[in-house]
PDB file of C-alpha atoms and ligand atoms in Angstrom:
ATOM      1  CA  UNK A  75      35.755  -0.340  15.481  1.00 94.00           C
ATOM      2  CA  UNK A  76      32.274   1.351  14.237  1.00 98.00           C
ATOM      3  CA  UNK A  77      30.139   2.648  16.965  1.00 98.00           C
ATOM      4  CA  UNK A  78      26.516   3.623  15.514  1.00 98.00           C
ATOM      5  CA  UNK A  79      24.645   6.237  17.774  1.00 98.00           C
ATOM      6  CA  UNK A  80      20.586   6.118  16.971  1.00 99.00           C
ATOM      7  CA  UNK A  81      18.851   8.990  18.668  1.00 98.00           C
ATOM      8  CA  UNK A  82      14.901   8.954  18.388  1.00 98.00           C
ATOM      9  CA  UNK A  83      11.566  11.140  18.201  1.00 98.00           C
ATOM     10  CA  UNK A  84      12.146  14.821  19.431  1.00 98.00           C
ATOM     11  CA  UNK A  85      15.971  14.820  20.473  1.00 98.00           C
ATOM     12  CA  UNK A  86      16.717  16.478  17.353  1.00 98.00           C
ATOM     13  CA  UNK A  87      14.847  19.493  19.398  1.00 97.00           C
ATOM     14  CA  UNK A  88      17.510  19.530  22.713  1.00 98.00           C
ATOM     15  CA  UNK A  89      18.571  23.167  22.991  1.00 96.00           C
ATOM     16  CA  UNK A  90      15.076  24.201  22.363  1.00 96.00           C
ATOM     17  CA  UNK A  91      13.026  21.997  23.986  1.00 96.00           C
ATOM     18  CA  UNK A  92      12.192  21.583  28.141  1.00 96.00           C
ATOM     19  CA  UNK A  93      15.570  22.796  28.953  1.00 96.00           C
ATOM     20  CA  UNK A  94      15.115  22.563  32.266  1.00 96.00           C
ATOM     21  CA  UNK A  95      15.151  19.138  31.872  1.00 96.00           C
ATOM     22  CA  UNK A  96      17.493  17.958  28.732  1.00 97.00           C
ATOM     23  CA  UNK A  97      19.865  20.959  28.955  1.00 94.00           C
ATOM     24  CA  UNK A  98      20.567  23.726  26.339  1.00 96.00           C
ATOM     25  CA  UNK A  99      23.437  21.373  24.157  1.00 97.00           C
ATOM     26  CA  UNK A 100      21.844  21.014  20.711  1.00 98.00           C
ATOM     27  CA  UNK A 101      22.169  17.127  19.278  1.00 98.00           C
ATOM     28  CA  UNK A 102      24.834  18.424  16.908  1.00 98.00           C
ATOM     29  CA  UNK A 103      27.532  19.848  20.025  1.00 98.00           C
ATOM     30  CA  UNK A 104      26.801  16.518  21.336  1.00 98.00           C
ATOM     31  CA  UNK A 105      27.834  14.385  18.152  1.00 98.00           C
ATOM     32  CA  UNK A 106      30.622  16.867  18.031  1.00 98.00           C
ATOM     33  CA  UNK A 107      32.230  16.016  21.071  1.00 98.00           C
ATOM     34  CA  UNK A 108      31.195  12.554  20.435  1.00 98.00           C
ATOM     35  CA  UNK A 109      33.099  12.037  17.212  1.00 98.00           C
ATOM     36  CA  UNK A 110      36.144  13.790  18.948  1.00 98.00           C
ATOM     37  CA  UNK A 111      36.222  11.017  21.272  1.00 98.00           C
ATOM     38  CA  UNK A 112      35.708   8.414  18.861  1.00 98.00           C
ATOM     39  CA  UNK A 113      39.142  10.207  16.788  1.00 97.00           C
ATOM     40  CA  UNK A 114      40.982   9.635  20.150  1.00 97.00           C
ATOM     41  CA  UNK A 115      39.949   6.555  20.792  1.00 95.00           C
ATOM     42  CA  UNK A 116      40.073   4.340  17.450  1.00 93.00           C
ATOM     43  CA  UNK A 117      36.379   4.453  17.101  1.00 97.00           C
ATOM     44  CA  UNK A 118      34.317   5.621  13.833  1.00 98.00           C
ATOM     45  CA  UNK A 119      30.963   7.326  14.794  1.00 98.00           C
ATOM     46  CA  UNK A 120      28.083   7.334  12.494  1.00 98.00           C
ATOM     47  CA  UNK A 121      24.956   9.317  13.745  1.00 98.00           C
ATOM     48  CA  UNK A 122      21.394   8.612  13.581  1.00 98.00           C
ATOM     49  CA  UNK A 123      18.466  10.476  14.482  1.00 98.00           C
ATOM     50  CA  UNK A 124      14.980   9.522  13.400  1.00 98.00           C
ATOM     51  CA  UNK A 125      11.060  10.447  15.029  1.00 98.00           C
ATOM     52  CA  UNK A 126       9.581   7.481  13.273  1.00 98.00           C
ATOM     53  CA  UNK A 127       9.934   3.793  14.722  1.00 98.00           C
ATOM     54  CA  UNK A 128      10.115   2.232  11.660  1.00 98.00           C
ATOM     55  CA  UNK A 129      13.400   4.009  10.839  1.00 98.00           C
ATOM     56  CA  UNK A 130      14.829   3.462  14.183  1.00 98.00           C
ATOM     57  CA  UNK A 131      14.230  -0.794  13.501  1.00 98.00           C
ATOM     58  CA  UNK A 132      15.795  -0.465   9.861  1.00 98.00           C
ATOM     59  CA  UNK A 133      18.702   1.334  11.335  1.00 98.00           C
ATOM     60  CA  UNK A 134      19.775  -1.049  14.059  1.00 98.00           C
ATOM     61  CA  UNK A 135      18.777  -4.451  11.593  1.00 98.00           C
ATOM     62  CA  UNK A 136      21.466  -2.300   9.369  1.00 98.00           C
ATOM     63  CA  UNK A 137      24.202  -2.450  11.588  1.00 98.00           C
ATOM     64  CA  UNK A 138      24.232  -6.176  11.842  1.00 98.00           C
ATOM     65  CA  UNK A 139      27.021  -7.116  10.280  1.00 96.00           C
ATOM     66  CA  UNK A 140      28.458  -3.333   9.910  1.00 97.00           C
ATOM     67  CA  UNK A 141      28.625  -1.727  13.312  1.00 98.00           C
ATOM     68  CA  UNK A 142      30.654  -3.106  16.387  1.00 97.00           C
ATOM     69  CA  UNK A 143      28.323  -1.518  19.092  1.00 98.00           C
ATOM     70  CA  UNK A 144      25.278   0.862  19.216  1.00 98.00           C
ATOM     71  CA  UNK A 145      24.673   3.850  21.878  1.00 98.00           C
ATOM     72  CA  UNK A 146      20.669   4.649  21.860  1.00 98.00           C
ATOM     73  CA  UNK A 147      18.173   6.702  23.148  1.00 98.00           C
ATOM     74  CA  UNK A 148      15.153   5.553  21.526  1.00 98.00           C
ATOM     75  CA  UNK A 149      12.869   8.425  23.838  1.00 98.00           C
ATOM     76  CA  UNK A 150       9.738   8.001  24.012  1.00 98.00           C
ATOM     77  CA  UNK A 151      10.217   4.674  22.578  1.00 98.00           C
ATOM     78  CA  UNK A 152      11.859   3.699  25.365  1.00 98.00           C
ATOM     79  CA  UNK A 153       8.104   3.173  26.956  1.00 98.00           C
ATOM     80  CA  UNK A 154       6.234   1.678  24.158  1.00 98.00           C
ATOM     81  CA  UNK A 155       8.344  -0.130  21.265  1.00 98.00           C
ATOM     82  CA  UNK A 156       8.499  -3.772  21.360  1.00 98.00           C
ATOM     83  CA  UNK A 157       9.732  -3.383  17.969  1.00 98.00           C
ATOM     84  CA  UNK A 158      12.346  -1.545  18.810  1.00 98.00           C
ATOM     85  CA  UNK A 159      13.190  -3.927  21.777  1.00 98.00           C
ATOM     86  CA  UNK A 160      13.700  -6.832  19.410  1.00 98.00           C
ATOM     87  CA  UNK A 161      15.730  -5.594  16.613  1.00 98.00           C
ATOM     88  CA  UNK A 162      18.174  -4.560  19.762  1.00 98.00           C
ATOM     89  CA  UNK A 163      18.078  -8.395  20.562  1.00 98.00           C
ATOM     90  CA  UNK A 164      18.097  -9.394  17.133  1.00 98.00           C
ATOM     91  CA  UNK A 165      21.169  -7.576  15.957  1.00 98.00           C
ATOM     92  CA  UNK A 166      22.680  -9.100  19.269  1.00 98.00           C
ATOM     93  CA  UNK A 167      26.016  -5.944  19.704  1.00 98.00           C
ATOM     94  CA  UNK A 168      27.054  -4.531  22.445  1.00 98.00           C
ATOM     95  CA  UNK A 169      24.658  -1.690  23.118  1.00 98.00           C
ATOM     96  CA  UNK A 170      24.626   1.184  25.739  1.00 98.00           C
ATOM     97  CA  UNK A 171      21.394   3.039  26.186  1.00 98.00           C
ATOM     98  CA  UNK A 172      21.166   6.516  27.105  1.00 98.00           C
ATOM     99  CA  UNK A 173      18.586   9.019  28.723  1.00 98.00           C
ATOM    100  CA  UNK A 174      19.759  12.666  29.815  1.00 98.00           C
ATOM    101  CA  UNK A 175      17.180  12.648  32.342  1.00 98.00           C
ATOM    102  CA  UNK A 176      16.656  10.404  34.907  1.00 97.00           C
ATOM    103  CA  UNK A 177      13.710   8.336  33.917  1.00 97.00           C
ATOM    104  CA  UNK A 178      12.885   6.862  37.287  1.00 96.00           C
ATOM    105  CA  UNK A 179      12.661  10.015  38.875  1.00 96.00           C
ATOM    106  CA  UNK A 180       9.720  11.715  36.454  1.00 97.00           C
ATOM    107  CA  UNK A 181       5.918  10.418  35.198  1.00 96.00           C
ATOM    108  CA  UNK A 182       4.903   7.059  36.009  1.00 96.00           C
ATOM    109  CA  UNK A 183       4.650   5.921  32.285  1.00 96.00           C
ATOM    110  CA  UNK A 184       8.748   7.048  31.838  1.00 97.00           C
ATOM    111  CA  UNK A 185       9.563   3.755  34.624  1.00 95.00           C
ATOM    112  CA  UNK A 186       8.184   1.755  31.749  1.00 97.00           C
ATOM    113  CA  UNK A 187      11.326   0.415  29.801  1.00 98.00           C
ATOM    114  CA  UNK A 188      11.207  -1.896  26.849  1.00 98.00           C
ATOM    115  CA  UNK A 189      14.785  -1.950  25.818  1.00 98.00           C
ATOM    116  CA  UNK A 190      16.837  -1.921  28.950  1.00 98.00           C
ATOM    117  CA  UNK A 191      16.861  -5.631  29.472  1.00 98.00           C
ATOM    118  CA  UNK A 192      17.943  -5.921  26.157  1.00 98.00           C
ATOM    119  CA  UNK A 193      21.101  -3.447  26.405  1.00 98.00           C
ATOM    120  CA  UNK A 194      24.356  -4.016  27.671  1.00 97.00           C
ATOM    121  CA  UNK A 195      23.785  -1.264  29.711  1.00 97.00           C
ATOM    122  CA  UNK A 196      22.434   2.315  30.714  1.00 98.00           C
ATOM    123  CA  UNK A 197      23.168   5.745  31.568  1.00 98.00           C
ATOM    124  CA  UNK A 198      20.775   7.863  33.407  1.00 98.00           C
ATOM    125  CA  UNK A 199      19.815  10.785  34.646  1.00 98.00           C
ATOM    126  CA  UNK A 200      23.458  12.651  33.690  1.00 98.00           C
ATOM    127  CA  UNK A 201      22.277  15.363  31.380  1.00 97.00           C
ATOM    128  CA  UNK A 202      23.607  15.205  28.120  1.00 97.00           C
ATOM    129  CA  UNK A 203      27.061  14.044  29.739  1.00 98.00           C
ATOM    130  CA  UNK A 204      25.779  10.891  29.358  1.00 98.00           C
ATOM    131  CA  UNK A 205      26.264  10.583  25.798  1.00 98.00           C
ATOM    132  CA  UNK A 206      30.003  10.968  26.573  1.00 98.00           C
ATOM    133  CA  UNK A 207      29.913   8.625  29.471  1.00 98.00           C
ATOM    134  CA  UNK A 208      28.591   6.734  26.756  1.00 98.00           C
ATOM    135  CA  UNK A 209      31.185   6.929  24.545  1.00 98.00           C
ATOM    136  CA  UNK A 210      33.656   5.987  27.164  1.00 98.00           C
ATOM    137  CA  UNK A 211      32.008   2.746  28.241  1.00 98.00           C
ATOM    138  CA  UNK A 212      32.106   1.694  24.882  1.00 98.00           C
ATOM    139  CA  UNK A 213      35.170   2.241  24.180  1.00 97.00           C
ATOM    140  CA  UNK A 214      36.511  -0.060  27.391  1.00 97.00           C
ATOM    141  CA  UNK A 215      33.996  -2.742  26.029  1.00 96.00           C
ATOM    142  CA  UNK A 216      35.613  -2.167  22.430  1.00 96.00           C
ATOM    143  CA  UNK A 217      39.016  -2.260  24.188  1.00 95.00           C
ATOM    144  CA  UNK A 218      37.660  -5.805  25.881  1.00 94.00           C
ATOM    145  CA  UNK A 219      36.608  -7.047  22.470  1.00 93.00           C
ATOM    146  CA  UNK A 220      40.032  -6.746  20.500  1.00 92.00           C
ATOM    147  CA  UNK A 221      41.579  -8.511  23.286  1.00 94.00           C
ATOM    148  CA  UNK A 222      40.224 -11.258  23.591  1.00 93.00           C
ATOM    149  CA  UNK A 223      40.573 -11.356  19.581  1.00 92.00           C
ATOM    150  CA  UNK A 224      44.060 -10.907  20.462  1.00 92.00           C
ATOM    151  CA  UNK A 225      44.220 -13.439  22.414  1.00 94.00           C
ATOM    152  CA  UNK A 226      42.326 -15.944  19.830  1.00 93.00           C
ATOM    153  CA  UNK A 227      44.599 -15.460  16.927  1.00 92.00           C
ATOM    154  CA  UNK A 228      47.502 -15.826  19.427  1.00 93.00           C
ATOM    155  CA  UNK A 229      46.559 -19.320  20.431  1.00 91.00           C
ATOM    156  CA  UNK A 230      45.491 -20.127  16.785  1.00 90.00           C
ATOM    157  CA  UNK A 231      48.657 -19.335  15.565  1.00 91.00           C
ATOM    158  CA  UNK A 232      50.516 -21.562  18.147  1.00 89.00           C
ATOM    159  CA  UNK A 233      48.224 -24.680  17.366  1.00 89.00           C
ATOM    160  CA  UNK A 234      49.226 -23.916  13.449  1.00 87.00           C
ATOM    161  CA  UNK A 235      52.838 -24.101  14.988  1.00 79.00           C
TER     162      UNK A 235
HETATM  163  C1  LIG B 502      14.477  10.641  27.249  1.00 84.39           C
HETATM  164  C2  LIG B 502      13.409  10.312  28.298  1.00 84.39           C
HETATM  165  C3  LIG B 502      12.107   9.914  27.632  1.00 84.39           C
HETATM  166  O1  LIG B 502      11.131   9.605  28.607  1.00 84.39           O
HETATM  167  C4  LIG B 502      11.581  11.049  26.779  1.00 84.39           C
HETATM  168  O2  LIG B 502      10.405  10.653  26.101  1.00 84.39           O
HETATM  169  C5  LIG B 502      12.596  11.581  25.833  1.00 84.39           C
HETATM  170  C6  LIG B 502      13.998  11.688  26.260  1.00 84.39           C
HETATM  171  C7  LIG B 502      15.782  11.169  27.899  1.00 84.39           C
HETATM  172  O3  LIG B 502      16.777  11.192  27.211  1.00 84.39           O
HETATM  173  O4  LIG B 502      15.758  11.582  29.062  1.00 84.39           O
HETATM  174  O5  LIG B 502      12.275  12.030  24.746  1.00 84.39           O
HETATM  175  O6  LIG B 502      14.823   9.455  26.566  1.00 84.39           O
END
């Protein structure tokens, strides 16, 4: 199972920026423990971070067909980016979103969200703990996925029987 994880505009600045807010991890001790869970748990993680919208909509059109499930924090995105909201929909995979702060609880503009109707689900408000809660949500939806494959090649091969 492929897991892509898209991270947008600014987060390649956690550890540096408001770190009273997003915490002092930088992106790349994140991915780290992120692709350690992904080892233990049958998952390959590929890592994506972009500040540009357009990049963020080629990457998740890219994984249709190639990933099994996408973990995003689009950022400031979140508030605006229709575009971003459809290619979510579009692609159609299971796909967690993430914020390390808790949106609700901040500006007005931040209770704006675009892409949360379109996700499987979302983490909030956990720091950058998220990302591995995360991690372990998909991996229970990945573990939900192969069996009911299982299950659908079982009963195939006892009708060819
Ligand atoms: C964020 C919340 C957004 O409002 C903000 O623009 C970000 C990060 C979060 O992870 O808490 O850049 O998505």
């Amino acid at each position: 199972m492929k897991i892509v994880v898209i991270q947008g505009p600014n987060l390649n600045m956690l550890g540096i920026r408001e770190q009273q807010i997003y915490g002092s991890m930088k992106l790349e001790q994140i991915h780290a423990q992120m692709k350690d869970f992904g080892a233990q748990n049958e998952m390959e993680v590929e890592f994506f971070q972009s500040n540009l919208e357009g990049e963020i909509v080629d990457k998740i059109q890219e994984c249709y067909g190639d990933a099994n499930g996408i973990i995003i924090n689009p950022a400031a995105y979140t508030h605006t980016s229709i575009a971003i909201r459809d290619a979510i929909s579009a692609v159609n995979l299971p796909t967690i979103e993430v914020h390390i702060s808790n949106v609700h609880r901040r500006e007005e503009f931040r209770k704006q969200n675009m892409v949360a109707p379109v996700c499987s689900s979302s983490i909030v408000g956990f720091g950058p703990f998220g990302y591995h809660l995360a991690m372990v949500g998909m991996a229970q939806i990945m573990n939900e996925i192969k069996a009911v494959q299982e299950m659908q090649k079982q009963s195939q091969a006892t009708q060819e029987n």
